[in-house]
mmCIF file of C-alpha atoms and ligand atoms in Angstrom:
data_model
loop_
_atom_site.group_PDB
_atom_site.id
_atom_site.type_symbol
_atom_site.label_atom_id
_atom_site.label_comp_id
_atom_site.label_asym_id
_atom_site.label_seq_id
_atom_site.Cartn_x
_atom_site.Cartn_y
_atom_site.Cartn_z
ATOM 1 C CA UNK O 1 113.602 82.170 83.889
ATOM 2 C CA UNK O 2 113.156 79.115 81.390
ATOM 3 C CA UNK O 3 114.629 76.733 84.352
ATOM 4 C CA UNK O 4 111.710 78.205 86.522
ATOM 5 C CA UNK O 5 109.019 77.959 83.736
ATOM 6 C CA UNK O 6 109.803 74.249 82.935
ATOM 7 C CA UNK O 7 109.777 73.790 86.888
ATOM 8 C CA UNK O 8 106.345 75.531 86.722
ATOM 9 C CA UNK O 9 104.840 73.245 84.311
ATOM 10 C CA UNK O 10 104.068 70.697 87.172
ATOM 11 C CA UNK O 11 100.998 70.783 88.813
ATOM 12 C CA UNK O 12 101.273 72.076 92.451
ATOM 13 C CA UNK O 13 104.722 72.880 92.175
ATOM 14 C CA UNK O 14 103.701 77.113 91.607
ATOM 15 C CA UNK O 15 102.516 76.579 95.383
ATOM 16 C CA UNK O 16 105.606 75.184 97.098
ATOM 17 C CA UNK O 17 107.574 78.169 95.248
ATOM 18 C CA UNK O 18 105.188 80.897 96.543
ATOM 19 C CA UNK O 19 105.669 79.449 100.023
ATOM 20 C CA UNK O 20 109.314 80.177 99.568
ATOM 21 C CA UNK O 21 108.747 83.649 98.501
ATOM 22 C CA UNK O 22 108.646 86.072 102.154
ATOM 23 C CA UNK O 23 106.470 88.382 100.696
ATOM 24 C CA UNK O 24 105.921 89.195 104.429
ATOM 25 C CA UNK O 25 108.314 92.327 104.580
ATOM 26 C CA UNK O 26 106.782 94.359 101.179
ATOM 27 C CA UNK O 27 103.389 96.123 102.161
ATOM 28 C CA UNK O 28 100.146 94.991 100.550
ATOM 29 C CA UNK O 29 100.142 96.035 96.668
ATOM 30 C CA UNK O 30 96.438 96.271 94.532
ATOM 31 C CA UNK O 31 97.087 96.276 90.824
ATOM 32 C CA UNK O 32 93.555 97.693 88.915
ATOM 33 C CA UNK O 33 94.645 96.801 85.632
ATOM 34 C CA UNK O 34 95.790 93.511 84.650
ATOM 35 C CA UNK O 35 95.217 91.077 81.987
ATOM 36 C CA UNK O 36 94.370 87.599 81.577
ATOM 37 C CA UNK O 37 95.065 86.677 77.609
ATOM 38 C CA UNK O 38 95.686 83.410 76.156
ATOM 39 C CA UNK O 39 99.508 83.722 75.187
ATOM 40 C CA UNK O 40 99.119 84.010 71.677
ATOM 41 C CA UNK O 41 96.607 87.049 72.188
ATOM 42 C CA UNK O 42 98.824 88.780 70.149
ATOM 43 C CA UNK O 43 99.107 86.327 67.044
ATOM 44 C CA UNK O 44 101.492 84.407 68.456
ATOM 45 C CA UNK O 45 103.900 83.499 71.484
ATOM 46 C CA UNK O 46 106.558 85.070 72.988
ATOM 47 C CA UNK O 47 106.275 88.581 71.912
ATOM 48 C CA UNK O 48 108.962 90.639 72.925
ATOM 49 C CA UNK O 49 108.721 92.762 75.776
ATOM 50 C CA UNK O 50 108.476 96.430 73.733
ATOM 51 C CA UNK O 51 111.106 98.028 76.606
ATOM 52 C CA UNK O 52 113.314 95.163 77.113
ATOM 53 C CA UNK O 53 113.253 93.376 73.520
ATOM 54 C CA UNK O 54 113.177 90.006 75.462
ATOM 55 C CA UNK O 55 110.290 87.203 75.078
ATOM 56 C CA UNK O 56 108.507 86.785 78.099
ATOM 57 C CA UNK O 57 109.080 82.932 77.914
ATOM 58 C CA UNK O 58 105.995 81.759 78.802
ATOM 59 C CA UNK O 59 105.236 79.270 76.114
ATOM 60 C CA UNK O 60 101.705 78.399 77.010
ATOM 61 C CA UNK O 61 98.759 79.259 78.928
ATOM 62 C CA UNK O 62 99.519 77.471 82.061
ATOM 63 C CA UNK O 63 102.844 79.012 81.816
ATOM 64 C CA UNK O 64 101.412 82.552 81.453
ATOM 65 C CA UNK O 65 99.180 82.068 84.120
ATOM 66 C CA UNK O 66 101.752 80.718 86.567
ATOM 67 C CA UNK O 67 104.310 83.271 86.444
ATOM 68 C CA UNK O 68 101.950 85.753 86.303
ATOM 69 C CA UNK O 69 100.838 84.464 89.592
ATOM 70 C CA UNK O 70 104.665 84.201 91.058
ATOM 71 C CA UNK O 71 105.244 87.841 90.070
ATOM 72 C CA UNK O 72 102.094 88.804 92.378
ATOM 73 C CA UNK O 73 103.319 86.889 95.096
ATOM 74 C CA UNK O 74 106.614 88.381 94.730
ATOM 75 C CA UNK O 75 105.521 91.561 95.529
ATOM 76 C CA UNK O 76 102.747 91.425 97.573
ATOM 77 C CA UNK O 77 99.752 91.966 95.278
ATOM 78 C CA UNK O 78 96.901 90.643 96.828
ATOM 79 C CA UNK O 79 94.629 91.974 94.935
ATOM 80 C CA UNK O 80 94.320 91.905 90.761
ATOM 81 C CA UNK O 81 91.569 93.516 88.511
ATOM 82 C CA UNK O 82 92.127 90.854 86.037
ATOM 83 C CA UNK O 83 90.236 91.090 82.178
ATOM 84 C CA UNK O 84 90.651 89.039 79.460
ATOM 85 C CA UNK O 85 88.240 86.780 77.056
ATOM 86 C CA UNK O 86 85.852 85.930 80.023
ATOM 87 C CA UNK O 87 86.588 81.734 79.840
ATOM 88 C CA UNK O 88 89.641 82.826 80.299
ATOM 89 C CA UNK O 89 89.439 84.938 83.603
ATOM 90 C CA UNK O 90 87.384 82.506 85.276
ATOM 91 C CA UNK O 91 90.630 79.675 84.353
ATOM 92 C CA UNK O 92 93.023 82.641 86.110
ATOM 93 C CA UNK O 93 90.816 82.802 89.133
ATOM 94 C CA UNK O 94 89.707 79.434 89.648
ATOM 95 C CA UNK O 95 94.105 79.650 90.303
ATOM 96 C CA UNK O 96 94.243 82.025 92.892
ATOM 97 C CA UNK O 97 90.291 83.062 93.539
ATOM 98 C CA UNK O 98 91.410 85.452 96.409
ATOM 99 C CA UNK O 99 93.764 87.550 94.510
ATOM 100 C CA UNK O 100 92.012 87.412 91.213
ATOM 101 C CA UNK O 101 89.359 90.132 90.682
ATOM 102 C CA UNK O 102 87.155 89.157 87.292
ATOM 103 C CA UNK O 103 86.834 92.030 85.076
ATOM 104 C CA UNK O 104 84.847 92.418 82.104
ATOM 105 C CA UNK O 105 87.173 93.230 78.816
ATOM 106 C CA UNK O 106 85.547 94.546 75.330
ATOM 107 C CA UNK O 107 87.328 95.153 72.406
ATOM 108 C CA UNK O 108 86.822 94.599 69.171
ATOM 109 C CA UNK O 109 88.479 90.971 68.852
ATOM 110 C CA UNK O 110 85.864 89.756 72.169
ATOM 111 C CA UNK O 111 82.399 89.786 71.549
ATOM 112 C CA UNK O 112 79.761 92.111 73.420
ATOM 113 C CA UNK O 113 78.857 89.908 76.825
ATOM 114 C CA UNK O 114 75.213 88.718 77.401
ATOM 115 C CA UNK O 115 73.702 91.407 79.352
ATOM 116 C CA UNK O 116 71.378 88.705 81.459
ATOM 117 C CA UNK O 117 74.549 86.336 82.178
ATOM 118 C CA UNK O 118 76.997 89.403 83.231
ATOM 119 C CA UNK O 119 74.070 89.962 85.586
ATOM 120 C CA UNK O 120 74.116 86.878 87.461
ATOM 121 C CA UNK O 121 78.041 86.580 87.373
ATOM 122 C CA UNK O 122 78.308 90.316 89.052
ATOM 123 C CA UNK O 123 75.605 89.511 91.433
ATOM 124 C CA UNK O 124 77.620 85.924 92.381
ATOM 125 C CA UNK O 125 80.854 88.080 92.282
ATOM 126 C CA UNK O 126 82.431 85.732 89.811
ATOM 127 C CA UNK O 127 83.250 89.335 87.892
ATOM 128 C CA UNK O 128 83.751 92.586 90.038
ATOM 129 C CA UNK O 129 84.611 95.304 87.327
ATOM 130 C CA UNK O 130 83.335 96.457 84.435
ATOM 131 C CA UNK O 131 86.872 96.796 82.138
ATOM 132 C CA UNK O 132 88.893 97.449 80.857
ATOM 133 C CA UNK O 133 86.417 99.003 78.126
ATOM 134 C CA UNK O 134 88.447 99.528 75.129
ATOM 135 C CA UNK O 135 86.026 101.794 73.143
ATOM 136 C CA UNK O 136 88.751 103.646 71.435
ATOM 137 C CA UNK O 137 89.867 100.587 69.780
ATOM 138 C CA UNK O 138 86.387 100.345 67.960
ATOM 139 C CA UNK O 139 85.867 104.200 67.135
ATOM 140 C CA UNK O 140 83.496 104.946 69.371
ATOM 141 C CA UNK O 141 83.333 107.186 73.121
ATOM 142 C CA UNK O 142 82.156 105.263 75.621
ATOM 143 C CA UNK O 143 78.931 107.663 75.188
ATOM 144 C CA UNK O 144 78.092 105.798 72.482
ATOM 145 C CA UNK O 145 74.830 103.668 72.183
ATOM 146 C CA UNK O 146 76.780 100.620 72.489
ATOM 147 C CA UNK O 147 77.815 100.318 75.664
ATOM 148 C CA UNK O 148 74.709 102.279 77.359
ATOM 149 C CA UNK O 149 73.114 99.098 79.228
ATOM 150 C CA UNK O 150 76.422 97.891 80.384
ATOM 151 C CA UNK O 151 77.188 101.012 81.777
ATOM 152 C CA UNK O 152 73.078 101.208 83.606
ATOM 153 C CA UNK O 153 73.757 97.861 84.862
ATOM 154 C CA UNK O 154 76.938 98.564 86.345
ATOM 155 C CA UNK O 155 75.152 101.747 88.098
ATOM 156 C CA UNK O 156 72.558 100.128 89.343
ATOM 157 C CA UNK O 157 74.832 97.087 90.548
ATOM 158 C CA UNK O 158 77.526 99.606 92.367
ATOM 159 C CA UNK O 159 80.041 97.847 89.818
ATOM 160 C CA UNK O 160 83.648 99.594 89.655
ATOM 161 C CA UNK O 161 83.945 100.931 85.786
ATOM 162 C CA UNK O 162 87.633 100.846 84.221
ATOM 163 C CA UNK O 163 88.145 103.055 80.830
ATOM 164 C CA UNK O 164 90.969 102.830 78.648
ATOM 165 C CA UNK O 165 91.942 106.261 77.744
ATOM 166 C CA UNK O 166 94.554 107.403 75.818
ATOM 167 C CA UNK O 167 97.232 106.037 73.960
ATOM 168 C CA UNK O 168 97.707 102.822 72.039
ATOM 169 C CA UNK O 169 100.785 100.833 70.194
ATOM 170 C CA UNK O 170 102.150 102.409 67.362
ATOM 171 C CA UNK O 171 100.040 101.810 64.023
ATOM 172 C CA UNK O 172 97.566 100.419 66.016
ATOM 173 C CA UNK O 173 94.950 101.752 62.626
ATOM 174 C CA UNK O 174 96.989 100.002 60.320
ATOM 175 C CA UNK O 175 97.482 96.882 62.066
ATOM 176 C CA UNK O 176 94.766 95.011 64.816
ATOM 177 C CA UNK O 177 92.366 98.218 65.199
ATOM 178 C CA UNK O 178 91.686 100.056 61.289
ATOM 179 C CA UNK O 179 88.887 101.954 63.399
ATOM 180 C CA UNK O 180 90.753 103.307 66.610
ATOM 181 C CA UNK O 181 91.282 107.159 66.235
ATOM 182 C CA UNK O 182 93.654 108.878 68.952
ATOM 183 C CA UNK O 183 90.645 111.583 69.504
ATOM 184 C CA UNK O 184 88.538 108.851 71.187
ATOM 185 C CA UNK O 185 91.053 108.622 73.868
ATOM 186 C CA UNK O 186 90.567 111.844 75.148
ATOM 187 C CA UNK O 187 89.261 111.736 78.725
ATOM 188 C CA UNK O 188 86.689 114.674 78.140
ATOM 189 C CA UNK O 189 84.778 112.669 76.187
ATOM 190 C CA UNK O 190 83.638 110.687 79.179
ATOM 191 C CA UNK O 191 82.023 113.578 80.506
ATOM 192 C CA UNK O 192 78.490 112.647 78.922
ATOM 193 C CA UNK O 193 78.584 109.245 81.061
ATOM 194 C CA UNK O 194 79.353 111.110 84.044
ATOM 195 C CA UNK O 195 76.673 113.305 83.390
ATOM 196 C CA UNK O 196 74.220 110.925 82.627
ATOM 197 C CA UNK O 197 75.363 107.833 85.096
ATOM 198 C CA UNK O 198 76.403 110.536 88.649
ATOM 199 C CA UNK O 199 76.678 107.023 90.521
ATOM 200 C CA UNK O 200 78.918 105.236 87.827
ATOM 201 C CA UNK O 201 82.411 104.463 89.847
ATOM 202 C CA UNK O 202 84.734 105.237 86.897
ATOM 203 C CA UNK O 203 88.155 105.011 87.039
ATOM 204 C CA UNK O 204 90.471 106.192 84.150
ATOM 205 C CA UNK O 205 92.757 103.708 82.743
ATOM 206 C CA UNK O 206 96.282 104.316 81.849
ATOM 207 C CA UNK O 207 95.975 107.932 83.520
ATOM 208 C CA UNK O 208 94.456 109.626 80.625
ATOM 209 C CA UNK O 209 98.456 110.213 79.366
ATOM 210 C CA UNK O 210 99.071 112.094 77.350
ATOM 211 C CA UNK O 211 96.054 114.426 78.085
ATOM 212 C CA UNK O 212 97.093 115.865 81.279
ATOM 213 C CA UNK O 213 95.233 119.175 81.219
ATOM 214 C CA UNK O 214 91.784 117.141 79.903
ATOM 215 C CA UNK O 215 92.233 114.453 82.775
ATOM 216 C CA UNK O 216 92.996 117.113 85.076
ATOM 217 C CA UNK O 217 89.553 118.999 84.005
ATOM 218 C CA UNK O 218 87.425 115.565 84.317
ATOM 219 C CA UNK O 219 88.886 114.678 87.994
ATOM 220 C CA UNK O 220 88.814 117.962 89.366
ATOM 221 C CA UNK O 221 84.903 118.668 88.067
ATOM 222 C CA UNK O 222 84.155 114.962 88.788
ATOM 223 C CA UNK O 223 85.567 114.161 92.207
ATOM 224 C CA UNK O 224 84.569 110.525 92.523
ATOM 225 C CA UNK O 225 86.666 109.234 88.866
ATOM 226 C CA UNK O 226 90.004 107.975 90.048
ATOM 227 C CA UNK O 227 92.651 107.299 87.908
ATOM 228 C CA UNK O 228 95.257 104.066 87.355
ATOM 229 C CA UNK O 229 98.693 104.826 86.557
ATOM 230 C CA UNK O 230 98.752 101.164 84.307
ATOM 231 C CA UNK O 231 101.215 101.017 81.379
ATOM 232 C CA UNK O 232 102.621 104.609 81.154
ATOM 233 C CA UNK O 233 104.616 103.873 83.732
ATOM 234 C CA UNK O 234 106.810 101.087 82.622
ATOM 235 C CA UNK O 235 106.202 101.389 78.690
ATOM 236 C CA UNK O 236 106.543 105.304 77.776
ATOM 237 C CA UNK O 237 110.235 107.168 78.758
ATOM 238 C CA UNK O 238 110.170 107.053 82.266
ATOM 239 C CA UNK O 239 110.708 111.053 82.258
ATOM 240 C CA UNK O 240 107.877 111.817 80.964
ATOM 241 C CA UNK O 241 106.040 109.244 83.296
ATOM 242 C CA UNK O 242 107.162 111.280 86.138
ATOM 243 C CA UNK O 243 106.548 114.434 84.276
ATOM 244 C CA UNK O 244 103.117 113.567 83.886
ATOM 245 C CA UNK O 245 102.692 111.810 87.255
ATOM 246 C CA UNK O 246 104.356 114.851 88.911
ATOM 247 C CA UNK O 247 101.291 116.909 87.082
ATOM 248 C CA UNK O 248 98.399 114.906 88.527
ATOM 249 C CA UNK O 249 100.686 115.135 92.129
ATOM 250 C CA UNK O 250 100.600 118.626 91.683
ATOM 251 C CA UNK O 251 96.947 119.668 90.891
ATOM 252 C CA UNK O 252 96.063 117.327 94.302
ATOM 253 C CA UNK O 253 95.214 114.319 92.761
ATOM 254 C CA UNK O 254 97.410 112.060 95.221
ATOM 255 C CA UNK O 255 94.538 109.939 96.938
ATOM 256 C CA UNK O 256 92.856 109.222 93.710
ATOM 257 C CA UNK O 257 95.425 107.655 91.774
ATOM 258 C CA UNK O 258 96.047 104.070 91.949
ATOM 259 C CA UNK O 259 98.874 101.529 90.828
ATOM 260 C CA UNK O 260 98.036 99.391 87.696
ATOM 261 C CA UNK O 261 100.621 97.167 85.550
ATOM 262 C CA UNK O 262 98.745 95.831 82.417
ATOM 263 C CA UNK O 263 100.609 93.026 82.592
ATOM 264 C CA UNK O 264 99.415 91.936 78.903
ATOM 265 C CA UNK O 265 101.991 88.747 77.954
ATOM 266 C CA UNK O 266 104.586 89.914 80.180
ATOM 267 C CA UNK O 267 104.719 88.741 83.355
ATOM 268 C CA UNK O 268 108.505 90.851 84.288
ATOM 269 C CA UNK O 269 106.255 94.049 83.376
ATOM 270 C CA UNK O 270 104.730 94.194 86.847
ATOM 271 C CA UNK O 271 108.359 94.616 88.451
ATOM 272 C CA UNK O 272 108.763 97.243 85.966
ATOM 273 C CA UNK O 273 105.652 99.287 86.546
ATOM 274 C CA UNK O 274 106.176 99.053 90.454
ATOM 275 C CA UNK O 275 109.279 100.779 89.705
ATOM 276 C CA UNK O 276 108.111 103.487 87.678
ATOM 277 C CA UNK O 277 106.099 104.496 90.890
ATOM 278 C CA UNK O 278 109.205 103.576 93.716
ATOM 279 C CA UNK O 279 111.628 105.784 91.451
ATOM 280 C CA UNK O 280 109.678 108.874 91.252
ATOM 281 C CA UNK O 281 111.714 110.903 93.650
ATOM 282 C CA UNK O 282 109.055 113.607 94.566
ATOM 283 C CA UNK O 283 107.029 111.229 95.956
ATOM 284 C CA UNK O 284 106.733 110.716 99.961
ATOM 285 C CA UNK O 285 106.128 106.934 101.360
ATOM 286 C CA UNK O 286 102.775 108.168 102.306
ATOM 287 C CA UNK O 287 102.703 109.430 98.596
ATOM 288 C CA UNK O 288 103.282 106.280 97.167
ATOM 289 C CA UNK O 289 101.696 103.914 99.787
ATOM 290 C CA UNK O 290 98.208 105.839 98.879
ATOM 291 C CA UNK O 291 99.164 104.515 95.054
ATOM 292 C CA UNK O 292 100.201 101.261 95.803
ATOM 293 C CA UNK O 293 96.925 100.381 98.133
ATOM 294 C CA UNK O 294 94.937 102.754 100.037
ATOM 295 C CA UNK O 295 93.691 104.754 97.049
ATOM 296 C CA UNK O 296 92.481 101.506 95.325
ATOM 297 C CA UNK O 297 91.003 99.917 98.819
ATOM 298 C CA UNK O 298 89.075 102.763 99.145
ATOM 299 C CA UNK O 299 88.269 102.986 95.404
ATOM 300 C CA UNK O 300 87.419 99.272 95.596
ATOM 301 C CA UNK O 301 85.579 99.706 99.321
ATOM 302 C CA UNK O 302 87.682 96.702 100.639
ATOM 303 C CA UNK O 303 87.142 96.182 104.390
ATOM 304 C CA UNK O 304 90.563 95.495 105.294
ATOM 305 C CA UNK O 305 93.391 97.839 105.715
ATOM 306 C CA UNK O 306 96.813 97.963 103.857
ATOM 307 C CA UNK O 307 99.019 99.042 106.770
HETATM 308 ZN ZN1 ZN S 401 94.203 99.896 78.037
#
């Protein structure tokens, strides 16, 4: 990997090494939930990867960014919802403008975006999504005051909405978020946007784990929210991944749940996520083709077909 990353580091070089990558054998792949973050989003670089205990190795930015990119090509993702600090989703698509998909991040460490200049970028489609909205890192359900004219705009726009629900890193109060509470993650809470925005295309991020029965309730009341499967299903016991996943399966949720990585600052963890979802034995090709693409294209509206 370091061989590759200092081979990376020249300009136009990340090109000549996708060409060498068939991709042409693996079936189309849409990941909803990726992220574009300067390398030391986290305080500082090379983090290790919380499964494997490795550093990702990408020392900078560009580095980031480029095997980031080689890891798409690698497995056929041709489309990325991509969110980060917004200067720096524009620098990932500006790379590879097909693939990358501008989404809107908040959080507590980003400021709120200018209502009147998210406008003009969604109407120029230099940002597609709204998310990943991260209001459980500030305290708050997405309900709250706060993020009320994003949420209009993206109605009225048609804009695809991603929610993080859920879980977070251990200690996440005590260390980069003293106000997010694990009762803001609960997917029921979104039910007040749903009632109030019926046109809102929400998608639930990380698959509402570990509040199966609540994300259960929500998509089988509210049959346009689909779900991603991002993080839970490289980061948490894979077990209980498929225990969970096997629960959504179950209560007939199969063409609304789509593939996501949240790739953060480690580029390996889309490999890992795609096999969370290609080791689930219970699932059927068809099963696991409508995760990988179809449920997402149609999510998304894309014209063309994955098969
Ligand atoms: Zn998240």
């Amino acid at each position: 990997m370091k061989l590759l990353l200092i081979v990376l580091g020249f300009v136009g070089i990340p090109y000549l090494i996708f060409a060498q990558i068939d991709t042409s054998k693996n079936p189309p792949i849409i990941d909803m939930h990726l992220h574009s973050y300067p390398v030391e989003y986290m305080g500082e670089s090379n983090i290790p990867n919380p499964v494997t205990g490795r550093p990702s190795g990408a020392a900078s930015d560009e580095e980031l960014i480029q095997a980031t990119l080689l890891e798409m090509h690698r497995y056929n993702i041709v489309k990325a919802i991509t969110s980060g600090p917004l200067e720096v989703v524009y620098r990932w698509k500006s790379e590879d403008p097909k693939r990358i998909i501008g989404g809107v991040y908040f959080d507590e460490v980003t400021s709120l975006p200018d209502m009147e200049q998210l406008q003009k970028q969604f109407i120029a489609g230099r940002l597609e999504v709204l998310g990943e909205l991260v209001a459980q890192h500030v305290g708050l359900p997405l309900s709250d005051s706060l993020f009320e004219p994003y949420l209009a705009l993206a109605e009225e726009l048609d804009i695809p909405v991603g929610v993080h629900t859920g879980l977070g890193p251990a200690g996440t109060p005590y260390t980069c978020c003293p106000k997010f509470r694990v009762t803001y993650g609960n997917p029921v809470l979104l039910e007040e946007v749903l009632i109030k925005h019926p046109k809102l295309r929400l998608y639930i991020m990380h698959g509402g784990w570990p509040y199966l029965e609540e994300t259960k309730a929500i998509m089988s009341v509210y049959p346009q929210v689909y779900a991603d499967l991002a993080t839970i299903n490289w980061i948490i016991p894979r077990e209980e991944f498929h225990e969970y996943l096997l629960g959504l399966i179950r209560a007939g949720f199969g063409k609304r749940l789509m593939f996501g990585s949240d790739q953060m600052v480690w580029p390996e963890a889309i490999g890992m996520a795609i096999e969370g979802i290609e080791s689930a034995k219970f699932l059927s090709k068809e099963e696991k083709r409508d995760i990988f693409y179809n449920n997402a294209a149609r999510f998304l509206r894309l014209k063309e077909t994955g098969e």
